[in-house]
């Protein structure tokens, strides 16, 4: 197993949902192969302590987006800022963390992928024969993020507030190697976007925990319905991801056979290689 | 002869039922084995070329396999990709194919060879009895041990049977024994991985119909006892 890359070591990663932590006081998990413990520091203080379970060294902690974030190195940039997560006319809710036995990079790639909707999320995010992925645009921004725009897909039940099938507009943004978000047109206010961000915790190279955070336009939605929908969708992805071989993401463009609809996946793999991300990946042979 | 060039049994033919996909492995290579409606048996790498999802979690549509992830379909026989639903009505490039292995149905089993296509070398697929197929296939038994060790134990075990009947290691993966009770029994090893083997066994002559169940039970007990002994000892 490779050592985690500095770009991942010196960054923030979500490691537990705050509400879940509150329900048990402390929680043990693994980040980039390092066993860690997260504990509430005192009754109602709202503070948390994070430490390594092997050396007992303290680790930095931040609370953001309904989750505890930590780092096993020295974070040299802040947790990514998502303005949608602070807008008052939205409901903000964690989607429920879900462990997946596959590289977190495969999980990010799955999140970017529209082509699987009719087959994996049948009757919700897609349905045959509406399987076409129309051409869309992928760019790498000045901030060195991946942006996929002009994405469109037919969805029978796009979100818990949808009522019937519609063409849905999407934008995707990869902000960090293990952080990805999407904007999708709201069924009631089509000119505004619903927002989902996925913080993927790399447990090991071949295991991850996906921590979703949702900021949907409020329209009659409640937290429970929103979480239920997210968990339903994720439960459909999990068995597919766990049947991907190999479990790590191959970065060699010849390792798997893409189609045009995989433009965002191709761009993501190239971008990971350019940033020197190897943890959870199979680097291309030199 | 390299093991890759040799034919090994990977399942009983009757396990490859229509519209089903058998998930197995040979020499560490995962396989998706499936029968088309026209009877053709296919043995493919258990991995969709597109994004690596196991084909065994897909769907056998009778003349093609459909991948569970993005619905790409692959034709029986050629393995050629026929459809990529994200691009409807557009023929996929010819190079997009499921990876196929040599595959033959013989003597009641599906036999696979990992290296290339065509004849190759080593024994022909089957128990090597010429044209007479075995009379009765027995239950296949999985053992946590290397194939050579299992074959060796089988040969010795059969030779030490109470009736003292002789057993013969035909080659490192095939054992033939002659039992007073059962007559000739053929055992062929499927080396699933380095430390994992499936014993496929068949009786040369079918017993009378009235004894069939009793014979199946007796031979199943014999091989299971051997498996337990091998796994308990760590080395047979
Ligand atoms: S992985 Fe099989 S169709 Fe995409
Ligand atoms: Fe999905």
Short mmCIF file of C-alpha atoms and ligand atoms in Angstrom, two decimals:
data_model
loop_
_atom_site.label_atom_id
_atom_site.label_comp_id
_atom_site.label_asym_id
_atom_site.label_seq_id
_atom_site.Cartn_x
_atom_site.Cartn_y
_atom_site.Cartn_z
CA UNK A 1 0.00 0.00 0.00
CA UNK A 2 1.28 3.42 -0.94
CA UNK A 3 1.89 6.18 1.60
CA UNK A 4 -0.79 8.85 1.39
CA UNK A 5 0.19 11.76 -0.82
CA UNK A 6 1.12 15.07 0.90
CA UNK A 7 -1.77 16.83 -0.87
CA UNK A 8 -4.15 14.50 1.01
CA UNK A 9 -2.23 14.35 4.28
CA UNK A 10 -2.16 18.15 4.55
CA UNK A 11 -5.85 18.66 3.88
CA UNK A 12 -9.10 18.51 5.84
CA UNK A 13 -11.33 15.45 5.68
CA UNK A 14 -14.81 14.89 7.09
CA UNK A 15 -14.66 11.97 9.53
CA UNK A 16 -18.00 11.86 11.36
CA UNK A 17 -21.43 13.43 11.31
CA UNK A 18 -21.90 15.77 14.24
CA UNK A 19 -25.34 14.45 15.24
CA UNK A 20 -24.08 10.91 15.13
CA UNK A 21 -21.14 11.83 17.35
CA UNK A 22 -23.50 13.55 19.80
CA UNK A 23 -25.58 10.39 20.05
CA UNK A 24 -22.60 8.40 21.34
CA UNK A 25 -20.08 10.86 22.79
CA UNK A 26 -17.08 9.44 20.98
CA UNK A 27 -16.36 7.61 17.78
CA UNK A 28 -13.44 5.68 16.31
CA UNK A 29 -12.60 5.62 12.65
CA UNK A 30 -9.65 5.49 10.25
CA UNK A 31 -8.38 8.28 7.99
CA UNK A 32 -5.73 7.58 5.34
CA UNK A 33 -4.76 4.42 7.22
CA UNK A 34 -4.40 6.25 10.55
CA UNK A 35 -6.68 5.11 13.40
CA UNK A 36 -8.30 8.14 15.03
CA UNK A 37 -10.80 8.94 17.76
CA UNK A 38 -13.24 11.82 17.84
CA UNK A 39 -14.76 12.82 21.20
CA UNK A 40 -17.00 15.58 22.47
CA UNK A 41 -14.90 17.67 24.82
CA UNK A 42 -17.54 18.45 27.37
CA UNK A 43 -21.26 18.59 27.87
CA UNK A 44 -22.90 20.92 25.44
CA UNK A 45 -19.68 22.81 24.73
CA UNK A 46 -20.04 22.02 21.06
CA UNK A 47 -16.32 21.37 20.99
CA UNK A 48 -14.68 18.18 19.82
CA UNK A 49 -11.27 16.63 20.26
CA UNK A 50 -9.63 14.45 17.65
CA UNK A 51 -6.58 12.30 18.32
CA UNK A 52 -4.60 9.46 16.83
CA UNK A 53 -5.33 6.12 18.47
CA UNK A 54 -1.80 4.83 17.81
CA UNK A 55 0.37 7.70 19.12
CA UNK A 56 -2.39 9.56 21.03
CA UNK A 57 -1.16 12.75 19.35
CA UNK A 58 -3.88 15.41 19.09
CA UNK A 59 -5.12 16.34 15.64
CA UNK A 60 -6.75 19.58 14.49
CA UNK A 61 -10.55 19.68 14.45
CA UNK A 62 -13.14 21.89 12.74
CA UNK A 63 -16.89 21.65 12.63
CA UNK A 64 -18.40 22.54 9.29
CA UNK A 65 -21.30 21.33 7.14
CA UNK A 66 -22.71 19.13 9.91
CA UNK A 67 -19.51 17.12 10.17
CA UNK A 68 -16.27 17.03 12.11
CA UNK A 69 -13.24 17.63 9.90
CA UNK A 70 -9.68 16.73 10.77
CA UNK A 71 -6.28 16.28 9.21
CA UNK A 72 -3.40 13.89 9.90
CA UNK A 73 -0.91 16.52 8.67
CA UNK A 74 -0.71 20.33 8.61
CA UNK A 75 -3.61 21.64 6.57
CA UNK A 76 -2.29 24.33 4.26
CA UNK A 77 -5.70 25.44 2.99
CA UNK A 78 -9.13 25.81 4.50
CA UNK A 79 -12.09 23.49 4.08
CA UNK A 80 -13.73 24.32 0.76
CA UNK A 81 -16.33 27.08 0.98
CA UNK A 82 -19.77 26.35 -0.45
CA UNK A 83 -21.99 29.46 -0.27
CA UNK A 84 -25.19 27.48 -0.96
CA UNK A 85 -24.73 25.77 2.39
CA UNK A 86 -25.31 29.07 4.15
CA UNK A 87 -28.40 30.32 2.29
CA UNK A 88 -31.40 30.83 4.55
CA UNK A 89 -34.16 29.67 2.21
CA UNK A 90 -32.71 26.21 1.94
CA UNK A 91 -32.91 23.24 4.24
CA UNK A 92 -29.49 21.96 5.18
CA UNK A 93 -29.10 18.38 6.25
CA UNK A 94 -26.48 15.66 6.36
CA UNK A 95 -27.36 12.76 4.11
CA UNK A 96 -26.10 9.96 6.36
CA UNK A 97 -22.57 8.62 6.11
CA UNK A 98 -22.16 5.44 4.14
CA UNK A 99 -19.13 3.14 4.08
CA UNK A 100 -18.17 1.67 0.72
CA UNK A 101 -15.57 -1.01 0.10
CA UNK A 102 -13.94 0.70 -2.87
CA UNK A 103 -11.45 3.52 -3.39
CA UNK A 104 -12.96 6.91 -2.58
CA UNK A 105 -11.83 8.04 -6.02
CA UNK A 106 -14.20 5.49 -7.58
CA UNK A 107 -16.96 6.91 -5.36
CA UNK A 108 -16.24 10.46 -6.59
CA UNK A 109 -16.27 9.27 -10.18
CA UNK A 110 -19.63 7.58 -9.62
CA UNK A 111 -21.01 10.86 -8.26
CA UNK A 112 -19.94 12.63 -11.49
CA UNK A 113 -21.57 10.05 -13.72
CA UNK A 114 -25.00 10.53 -15.33
CA UNK A 115 -24.85 7.46 -17.57
CA UNK A 116 -25.70 5.06 -14.75
CA UNK A 117 -28.93 6.79 -13.67
CA UNK A 118 -31.39 4.66 -15.70
CA UNK A 119 -29.72 1.39 -14.68
CA UNK A 120 -28.77 1.92 -11.05
CA UNK A 121 -31.38 4.50 -9.97
CA UNK A 122 -34.21 3.15 -12.10
CA UNK A 123 -37.47 5.12 -11.85
CA UNK A 124 -35.82 7.82 -9.70
CA UNK A 125 -32.87 9.47 -11.44
CA UNK A 126 -33.35 7.77 -14.79
CA UNK A 127 -35.37 5.24 -16.73
CA UNK A 128 -34.98 3.43 -20.03
CA UNK A 129 -35.28 4.35 -22.87
CA UNK A 130 -34.20 7.86 -21.74
CA UNK A 131 -30.55 6.84 -21.54
CA UNK A 132 -28.81 9.42 -23.69
CA UNK A 133 -26.05 11.54 -22.19
CA UNK A 134 -25.99 14.66 -24.33
CA UNK A 135 -22.65 16.37 -24.93
CA UNK A 136 -21.58 18.59 -22.02
CA UNK A 137 -18.61 20.79 -21.26
CA UNK A 138 -15.75 20.04 -18.91
CA UNK A 139 -13.13 22.58 -17.92
CA UNK A 140 -10.43 22.96 -15.32
CA UNK A 141 -10.92 26.35 -13.65
CA UNK A 142 -8.31 28.90 -12.58
CA UNK A 143 -8.75 27.62 -9.04
CA UNK A 144 -7.71 24.21 -10.38
CA UNK A 145 -11.14 22.67 -9.91
CA UNK A 146 -12.98 20.53 -12.43
CA UNK A 147 -16.25 21.98 -13.67
CA UNK A 148 -18.74 20.07 -15.84
CA UNK A 149 -21.50 22.28 -17.20
CA UNK A 150 -24.48 22.06 -19.58
CA UNK A 151 -25.23 18.56 -18.32
CA UNK A 152 -28.81 17.45 -18.99
CA UNK A 153 -30.60 14.24 -18.17
CA UNK A 154 -34.16 12.97 -18.14
CA UNK A 155 -35.29 12.03 -14.64
CA UNK A 156 -38.57 10.38 -13.63
CA UNK A 157 -38.28 11.49 -9.97
CA UNK A 158 -35.35 13.87 -9.74
CA UNK A 159 -35.73 14.78 -6.08
CA UNK A 160 -38.16 14.35 -3.21
CA UNK A 161 -39.99 17.51 -4.35
CA UNK A 162 -40.37 16.37 -7.97
CA UNK A 163 -43.72 15.37 -9.33
CA UNK A 164 -43.29 13.48 -12.57
CA UNK A 165 -40.48 13.21 -15.11
CA UNK A 166 -38.48 16.16 -16.42
CA UNK A 167 -35.24 17.11 -18.14
CA UNK A 168 -32.92 18.15 -15.34
CA UNK A 169 -29.92 20.45 -15.70
CA UNK A 170 -26.81 19.59 -13.77
CA UNK A 171 -23.44 21.08 -13.01
CA UNK A 172 -20.68 19.18 -11.30
CA UNK A 173 -17.64 20.51 -9.55
CA UNK A 174 -14.65 18.58 -8.20
CA UNK A 175 -13.10 20.85 -5.59
CA UNK A 176 -10.57 18.47 -4.07
CA UNK A 177 -9.47 14.95 -5.01
CA UNK A 178 -11.96 13.54 -2.46
CA UNK A 179 -14.57 16.34 -2.48
CA UNK A 180 -17.18 16.69 -5.19
CA UNK A 181 -20.47 18.56 -5.45
CA UNK A 182 -23.38 18.95 -7.81
CA UNK A 183 -25.92 21.60 -8.65
CA UNK A 184 -29.18 20.41 -10.16
CA UNK A 185 -32.13 22.44 -11.34
CA UNK A 186 -34.93 22.52 -8.79
CA UNK A 187 -38.23 21.02 -10.01
CA UNK A 188 -40.24 23.97 -8.60
CA UNK A 189 -37.79 26.84 -9.22
CA UNK A 190 -35.96 25.68 -12.35
CA UNK A 191 -33.72 28.75 -12.49
CA UNK A 192 -32.21 27.92 -9.10
CA UNK A 193 -30.14 24.96 -8.07
CA UNK A 194 -30.40 22.28 -5.44
CA UNK A 195 -26.99 21.51 -4.03
CA UNK A 196 -25.31 18.33 -2.78
CA UNK A 197 -21.71 18.01 -1.68
CA UNK A 198 -19.99 14.73 -1.02
CA UNK A 199 -17.03 14.68 1.35
CA UNK A 200 -15.33 11.34 0.82
CA UNK A 201 -13.22 10.07 3.69
CA UNK A 202 -10.35 7.91 2.40
CA UNK A 203 -10.19 5.16 5.06
CA UNK A 204 -7.64 3.16 3.12
CA UNK A 205 -6.80 2.93 -0.55
CA UNK A 206 -9.69 0.53 -1.06
CA UNK A 207 -12.24 1.70 1.50
CA UNK A 208 -14.05 4.99 1.95
CA UNK A 209 -16.90 6.61 3.82
CA UNK A 210 -19.03 9.05 1.85
CA UNK A 211 -20.42 11.94 3.89
CA UNK A 212 -23.12 13.80 1.91
CA UNK A 213 -24.43 17.23 2.84
CA UNK A 214 -27.54 18.58 1.15
CA UNK A 215 -28.70 22.15 0.73
CA UNK A 216 -32.02 21.94 -1.08
CA UNK A 217 -34.44 24.79 -1.72
CA UNK A 218 -36.93 24.43 1.09
CA UNK A 219 -40.27 24.00 -0.80
CA UNK A 220 -42.26 21.79 1.56
CA UNK A 221 -39.29 19.56 2.16
CA UNK A 222 -38.38 18.21 5.54
CA UNK A 223 -35.07 16.82 6.70
CA UNK A 224 -36.30 13.26 7.07
CA UNK A 225 -37.62 13.05 3.49
CA UNK A 226 -34.46 14.58 2.16
CA UNK A 227 -32.23 12.17 4.06
CA UNK A 228 -34.40 9.23 3.11
CA UNK A 229 -34.07 10.07 -0.57
CA UNK A 230 -30.28 10.46 -0.33
CA UNK A 231 -29.91 7.16 1.50
CA UNK A 232 -32.11 5.38 -1.00
CA UNK A 233 -29.93 6.65 -3.86
CA UNK A 234 -26.69 5.77 -2.09
CA UNK A 235 -27.90 2.32 -1.17
CA UNK A 236 -28.35 1.72 -4.90
CA UNK A 237 -24.81 2.87 -5.73
CA UNK A 238 -23.04 0.94 -2.95
CA UNK A 239 -23.39 -2.60 -4.34
CA UNK A 240 -22.34 -1.45 -7.80
CA UNK A 241 -19.25 0.32 -6.48
CA UNK A 242 -18.32 -2.70 -4.39
CA UNK A 243 -18.40 -4.83 -7.54
CA UNK A 244 -15.90 -2.67 -9.41
CA UNK A 245 -12.58 -4.30 -10.27
CA UNK A 246 -9.97 -3.23 -9.46
CA UNK A 247 -11.05 -1.40 -6.32
CA UNK A 248 -8.55 1.40 -6.90
CA UNK A 249 -9.12 3.88 -9.74
CA UNK A 250 -6.87 3.25 -12.76
CA UNK A 251 -5.35 6.49 -14.05
CA UNK A 252 -3.90 4.99 -17.22
CA UNK A 253 -6.36 6.06 -19.94
CA UNK A 254 -5.99 2.65 -21.59
CA UNK A 255 -6.89 0.67 -18.47
CA UNK A 256 -10.64 0.99 -19.11
CA UNK A 257 -12.69 1.86 -22.18
CA UNK A 258 -14.52 5.19 -21.93
CA UNK A 259 -17.16 6.75 -24.18
CA UNK A 260 -17.82 10.44 -24.88
CA UNK A 261 -20.27 10.48 -22.00
CA UNK A 262 -17.30 9.86 -19.69
CA UNK A 263 -15.71 13.24 -20.40
CA UNK A 264 -15.87 14.28 -16.74
CA UNK A 265 -14.41 10.97 -15.59
CA UNK A 266 -11.54 11.31 -18.06
CA UNK A 267 -10.87 14.85 -16.96
CA UNK A 268 -10.95 13.77 -13.30
CA UNK A 269 -8.42 10.98 -13.90
CA UNK A 270 -6.09 13.32 -15.79
CA UNK A 271 -6.43 15.97 -13.08
CA UNK A 272 -5.64 13.45 -10.33
CA UNK A 273 -2.54 12.31 -12.21
CA UNK A 274 -1.44 15.93 -12.75
CA UNK A 275 -1.79 16.65 -9.02
CA UNK A 276 0.23 13.57 -8.17
CA UNK A 277 -2.61 11.81 -6.36
CA UNK A 278 -1.74 8.12 -6.06
CA UNK A 279 -3.60 7.12 -2.89
CA UNK A 280 -6.62 5.06 -3.95
CA UNK A 281 -5.40 5.09 -7.56
CA UNK A 282 -3.40 2.84 -9.84
CA UNK A 283 -0.98 5.33 -11.40
CA UNK A 284 -0.30 5.03 -15.11
CA UNK A 285 2.93 3.17 -15.88
CA UNK A 286 5.70 5.68 -16.60
CA UNK B 1 3.01 -26.91 -20.14
CA UNK B 2 1.86 -23.74 -18.47
CA UNK B 3 -1.33 -23.96 -16.47
CA UNK B 4 -2.74 -21.11 -18.56
CA UNK B 5 -2.66 -23.38 -21.62
CA UNK B 6 -4.51 -26.23 -19.96
CA UNK B 7 -8.26 -26.87 -19.89
CA UNK B 8 -9.87 -26.93 -16.45
CA UNK B 9 -13.50 -27.58 -15.47
CA UNK B 10 -15.16 -24.49 -14.01
CA UNK B 11 -18.74 -25.68 -13.40
CA UNK B 12 -21.17 -28.41 -14.32
CA UNK B 13 -22.91 -27.69 -17.60
CA UNK B 14 -26.29 -27.86 -15.91
CA UNK B 15 -25.30 -24.99 -13.60
CA UNK B 16 -25.10 -22.67 -16.62
CA UNK B 17 -28.89 -22.51 -16.90
CA UNK B 18 -30.54 -20.14 -19.37
CA UNK B 19 -30.63 -16.45 -18.40
CA UNK B 20 -28.23 -17.04 -15.51
CA UNK B 21 -24.58 -16.01 -15.01
CA UNK B 22 -22.20 -18.25 -13.06
CA UNK B 23 -19.55 -16.43 -11.03
CA UNK B 24 -16.40 -18.51 -10.59
CA UNK B 25 -12.62 -18.21 -10.94
CA UNK B 26 -9.67 -20.06 -12.45
CA UNK B 27 -6.03 -19.54 -11.42
CA UNK B 28 -7.03 -16.29 -9.71
CA UNK B 29 -8.88 -14.99 -12.77
CA UNK B 30 -12.54 -14.22 -12.03
CA UNK B 31 -14.93 -15.57 -14.65
CA UNK B 32 -18.50 -14.89 -15.74
CA UNK B 33 -19.79 -18.10 -17.34
CA UNK B 34 -23.13 -17.97 -19.10
CA UNK B 35 -25.22 -19.85 -21.63
CA UNK B 36 -26.95 -18.11 -24.50
CA UNK B 37 -30.44 -19.25 -25.48
CA UNK B 38 -28.95 -21.04 -28.52
CA UNK B 39 -26.89 -23.21 -26.14
CA UNK B 40 -23.52 -21.49 -26.63
CA UNK B 41 -21.55 -21.30 -23.39
CA UNK B 42 -19.35 -18.22 -22.87
CA UNK B 43 -16.53 -17.78 -20.35
CA UNK B 44 -15.53 -14.14 -20.00
CA UNK B 45 -13.38 -12.10 -17.72
CA UNK B 46 -15.78 -11.06 -14.95
CA UNK B 47 -15.24 -7.38 -15.60
CA UNK B 48 -16.95 -4.90 -17.87
CA UNK B 49 -14.36 -3.16 -20.08
CA UNK B 50 -16.09 0.18 -19.54
CA UNK B 51 -15.71 0.86 -15.81
CA UNK B 52 -14.80 -2.54 -14.37
CA UNK B 53 -18.09 -3.71 -12.85
CA UNK B 54 -18.42 -7.49 -12.49
CA UNK B 55 -20.43 -8.83 -15.41
CA UNK B 56 -21.83 -11.52 -13.11
CA UNK B 57 -24.02 -8.86 -11.44
CA UNK B 58 -25.43 -7.97 -14.87
CA UNK B 59 -28.22 -9.62 -16.86
CA UNK B 60 -28.14 -12.54 -19.30
CA UNK B 61 -30.49 -11.39 -22.07
CA UNK B 62 -30.25 -14.66 -24.01
CA UNK B 63 -27.96 -13.48 -26.81
CA UNK B 64 -25.99 -10.81 -24.94
CA UNK B 65 -24.94 -9.81 -21.46
CA UNK B 66 -26.03 -6.44 -20.12
CA UNK B 67 -23.80 -4.68 -17.62
CA UNK B 68 -25.46 -3.53 -14.41
CA UNK B 69 -23.75 -0.13 -14.27
CA UNK B 70 -24.37 1.67 -17.59
CA UNK B 71 -26.22 -0.98 -19.55
CA UNK B 72 -23.55 -1.71 -22.15
CA UNK B 73 -24.30 -5.04 -23.84
CA UNK B 74 -21.87 -7.67 -25.15
CA UNK B 75 -22.72 -10.35 -27.74
CA UNK B 76 -22.55 -14.07 -27.03
CA UNK B 77 -19.67 -15.65 -28.93
CA UNK B 78 -17.77 -12.58 -30.13
CA UNK B 79 -17.99 -10.54 -26.92
CA UNK B 80 -18.50 -7.51 -29.17
CA UNK B 81 -20.09 -4.50 -27.50
CA UNK B 82 -23.47 -3.95 -29.16
CA UNK B 83 -24.94 -0.98 -27.34
CA UNK B 84 -23.79 1.89 -25.16
CA UNK B 85 -27.09 3.40 -24.03
CA UNK B 86 -25.54 6.81 -23.25
CA UNK B 87 -25.08 7.06 -27.03
CA UNK B 88 -28.21 5.44 -28.47
CA UNK B 89 -28.24 4.45 -32.11
CA UNK B 90 -24.47 4.75 -32.41
CA UNK B 91 -22.45 1.60 -33.13
CA UNK B 92 -19.70 1.11 -30.53
CA UNK B 93 -16.13 0.90 -31.85
CA UNK B 94 -15.19 -2.65 -32.87
CA UNK B 95 -12.39 -2.79 -30.32
CA UNK B 96 -14.87 -2.59 -27.43
CA UNK B 97 -15.26 -6.23 -26.44
CA UNK B 98 -15.66 -8.39 -23.39
CA UNK B 99 -12.48 -10.38 -22.78
CA UNK B 100 -13.17 -14.00 -23.72
CA UNK B 101 -11.48 -17.25 -22.74
CA UNK B 102 -11.43 -20.59 -24.50
CA UNK B 103 -14.56 -22.43 -23.43
CA UNK B 104 -15.86 -25.92 -24.29
CA UNK B 105 -18.67 -28.02 -22.88
CA UNK B 106 -17.70 -31.66 -22.57
CA UNK B 107 -18.41 -34.66 -20.32
CA UNK B 108 -21.08 -32.71 -18.43
CA UNK B 109 -18.78 -29.82 -17.50
CA UNK B 110 -17.77 -26.43 -18.83
CA UNK B 111 -13.99 -26.37 -19.46
CA UNK B 112 -12.01 -23.17 -19.71
CA UNK B 113 -8.48 -22.35 -20.82
CA UNK B 114 -7.10 -18.92 -20.01
CA UNK B 115 -4.46 -18.64 -22.74
CA UNK B 116 -5.62 -17.67 -26.18
CA UNK B 117 -8.08 -19.41 -28.41
CA UNK B 118 -7.76 -22.50 -30.60
CA UNK B 119 -6.47 -25.95 -29.74
CA UNK B 120 -3.41 -25.31 -27.56
CA UNK B 121 -1.60 -28.19 -25.91
CA UNK B 122 -2.18 -30.55 -23.01
CA UNK B 123 -5.09 -32.94 -22.62
CA UNK B 124 -8.32 -32.19 -24.46
CA UNK B 125 -11.15 -30.78 -22.34
CA UNK B 126 -12.96 -33.58 -20.56
CA UNK B 127 -12.09 -36.55 -18.39
CA UNK B 128 -10.07 -38.14 -21.19
CA UNK B 129 -12.35 -41.10 -21.69
CA UNK B 130 -12.91 -40.60 -25.40
CA UNK B 131 -16.48 -40.55 -26.58
CA UNK B 132 -18.22 -42.08 -23.57
CA UNK B 133 -19.50 -39.30 -21.29
CA UNK B 134 -19.63 -40.02 -17.57
CA UNK B 135 -22.79 -41.66 -16.31
CA UNK B 136 -23.40 -39.37 -13.35
CA UNK B 137 -21.91 -36.04 -12.29
CA UNK B 138 -21.48 -35.62 -8.55
CA UNK B 139 -21.70 -32.51 -6.41
CA UNK B 140 -18.67 -30.23 -6.80
CA UNK B 141 -16.84 -29.55 -3.53
CA UNK B 142 -14.82 -26.45 -2.61
CA UNK B 143 -11.60 -26.93 -0.59
CA UNK B 144 -9.32 -24.33 0.99
CA UNK B 145 -6.09 -25.91 -0.25
CA UNK B 146 -3.88 -25.86 -3.36
CA UNK B 147 -5.03 -28.06 -6.25
CA UNK B 148 -1.91 -30.26 -6.28
CA UNK B 149 -2.34 -31.03 -2.59
CA UNK B 150 -6.00 -31.86 -3.06
CA UNK B 151 -5.30 -34.17 -6.01
CA UNK B 152 -2.56 -35.87 -4.06
CA UNK B 153 -4.82 -36.39 -1.03
CA UNK B 154 -7.59 -37.69 -3.29
CA UNK B 155 -5.30 -40.25 -4.85
CA UNK B 156 -4.09 -41.47 -1.45
CA UNK B 157 -7.52 -41.35 0.14
CA UNK B 158 -9.15 -43.33 -2.62
CA UNK B 159 -6.30 -45.84 -2.43
CA UNK B 160 -6.81 -46.26 1.30
CA UNK B 161 -10.52 -46.94 1.00
CA UNK B 162 -11.78 -49.93 3.04
CA UNK B 163 -12.12 -51.97 -0.08
CA UNK B 164 -8.47 -51.24 -0.91
CA UNK B 165 -9.36 -50.13 -4.41
CA UNK B 166 -6.53 -48.50 -6.36
CA UNK B 167 -6.42 -44.83 -7.31
CA UNK B 168 -4.32 -43.27 -9.95
CA UNK B 169 -3.10 -39.71 -10.35
CA UNK B 170 -3.56 -39.30 -14.08
CA UNK B 171 -1.81 -35.93 -13.95
CA UNK B 172 -1.43 -33.23 -11.27
CA UNK B 173 -5.07 -32.18 -11.69
CA UNK B 174 -6.86 -35.44 -12.49
CA UNK B 175 -7.42 -38.54 -10.37
CA UNK B 176 -9.11 -41.77 -11.41
CA UNK B 177 -10.16 -44.39 -8.92
CA UNK B 178 -11.96 -47.70 -9.19
CA UNK B 179 -14.28 -48.48 -6.33
CA UNK B 180 -15.90 -51.81 -5.59
CA UNK B 181 -19.08 -49.92 -4.74
CA UNK B 182 -19.16 -47.09 -7.25
CA UNK B 183 -17.07 -48.35 -10.12
CA UNK B 184 -14.79 -45.90 -11.85
CA UNK B 185 -14.77 -42.33 -10.43
CA UNK B 186 -13.13 -39.38 -12.15
CA UNK B 187 -11.96 -36.35 -10.23
CA UNK B 188 -10.81 -33.14 -11.91
CA UNK B 189 -9.42 -30.18 -9.98
CA UNK B 190 -10.40 -26.57 -10.66
CA UNK B 191 -7.54 -24.45 -9.28
CA UNK B 192 -9.60 -21.42 -8.28
CA UNK B 193 -6.61 -19.59 -6.80
CA UNK B 194 -3.31 -20.63 -5.21
CA UNK B 195 -4.92 -21.96 -2.03
CA UNK B 196 -8.41 -22.70 -3.27
CA UNK B 197 -9.66 -25.66 -5.26
CA UNK B 198 -12.97 -27.07 -6.43
CA UNK B 199 -13.16 -30.85 -6.88
CA UNK B 200 -15.42 -31.85 -9.77
CA UNK B 201 -16.26 -35.54 -9.80
CA UNK B 202 -18.23 -37.97 -11.94
CA UNK B 203 -19.02 -41.67 -12.01
CA UNK B 204 -18.13 -43.43 -15.25
CA UNK B 205 -21.23 -45.61 -15.12
CA UNK B 206 -24.64 -44.42 -14.04
CA UNK B 207 -26.03 -46.44 -11.13
CA UNK B 208 -29.53 -47.91 -11.42
CA UNK B 209 -32.13 -45.17 -11.00
CA UNK B 210 -33.30 -46.67 -7.72
CA UNK B 211 -29.82 -46.19 -6.20
CA UNK B 212 -29.06 -42.76 -7.62
CA UNK B 213 -29.82 -40.69 -4.52
CA UNK B 214 -28.01 -43.09 -2.21
CA UNK B 215 -24.93 -43.06 -4.46
CA UNK B 216 -24.90 -39.27 -4.70
CA UNK B 217 -25.14 -39.05 -0.93
CA UNK B 218 -22.41 -41.61 -0.32
CA UNK B 219 -19.92 -40.03 -2.74
CA UNK B 220 -20.73 -36.55 -1.45
CA UNK B 221 -19.95 -37.76 2.07
CA UNK B 222 -16.68 -39.29 0.92
CA UNK B 223 -15.38 -36.09 -0.69
CA UNK B 224 -16.65 -33.84 2.11
CA UNK B 225 -14.80 -36.00 4.65
CA UNK B 226 -11.67 -35.65 2.59
CA UNK B 227 -12.13 -31.89 2.40
CA UNK B 228 -12.55 -31.68 6.16
CA UNK B 229 -9.38 -33.73 6.69
CA UNK B 230 -7.35 -31.57 4.29
CA UNK B 231 -8.56 -28.32 5.77
CA UNK B 232 -8.09 -29.55 9.35
CA UNK B 233 -4.54 -30.72 8.79
CA UNK B 234 -3.48 -27.62 6.88
CA UNK B 235 -1.39 -29.95 4.77
CA UNK B 236 -3.00 -33.15 3.55
S1 LIG C 1 -19.14 -0.47 -16.23
FE1 LIG C 1 -20.25 -1.79 -17.48
S2 LIG C 1 -21.42 -0.48 -18.68
FE2 LIG C 1 -20.21 0.89 -17.51
FE1 LIG C 2 -25.44 6.86 -8.44
#
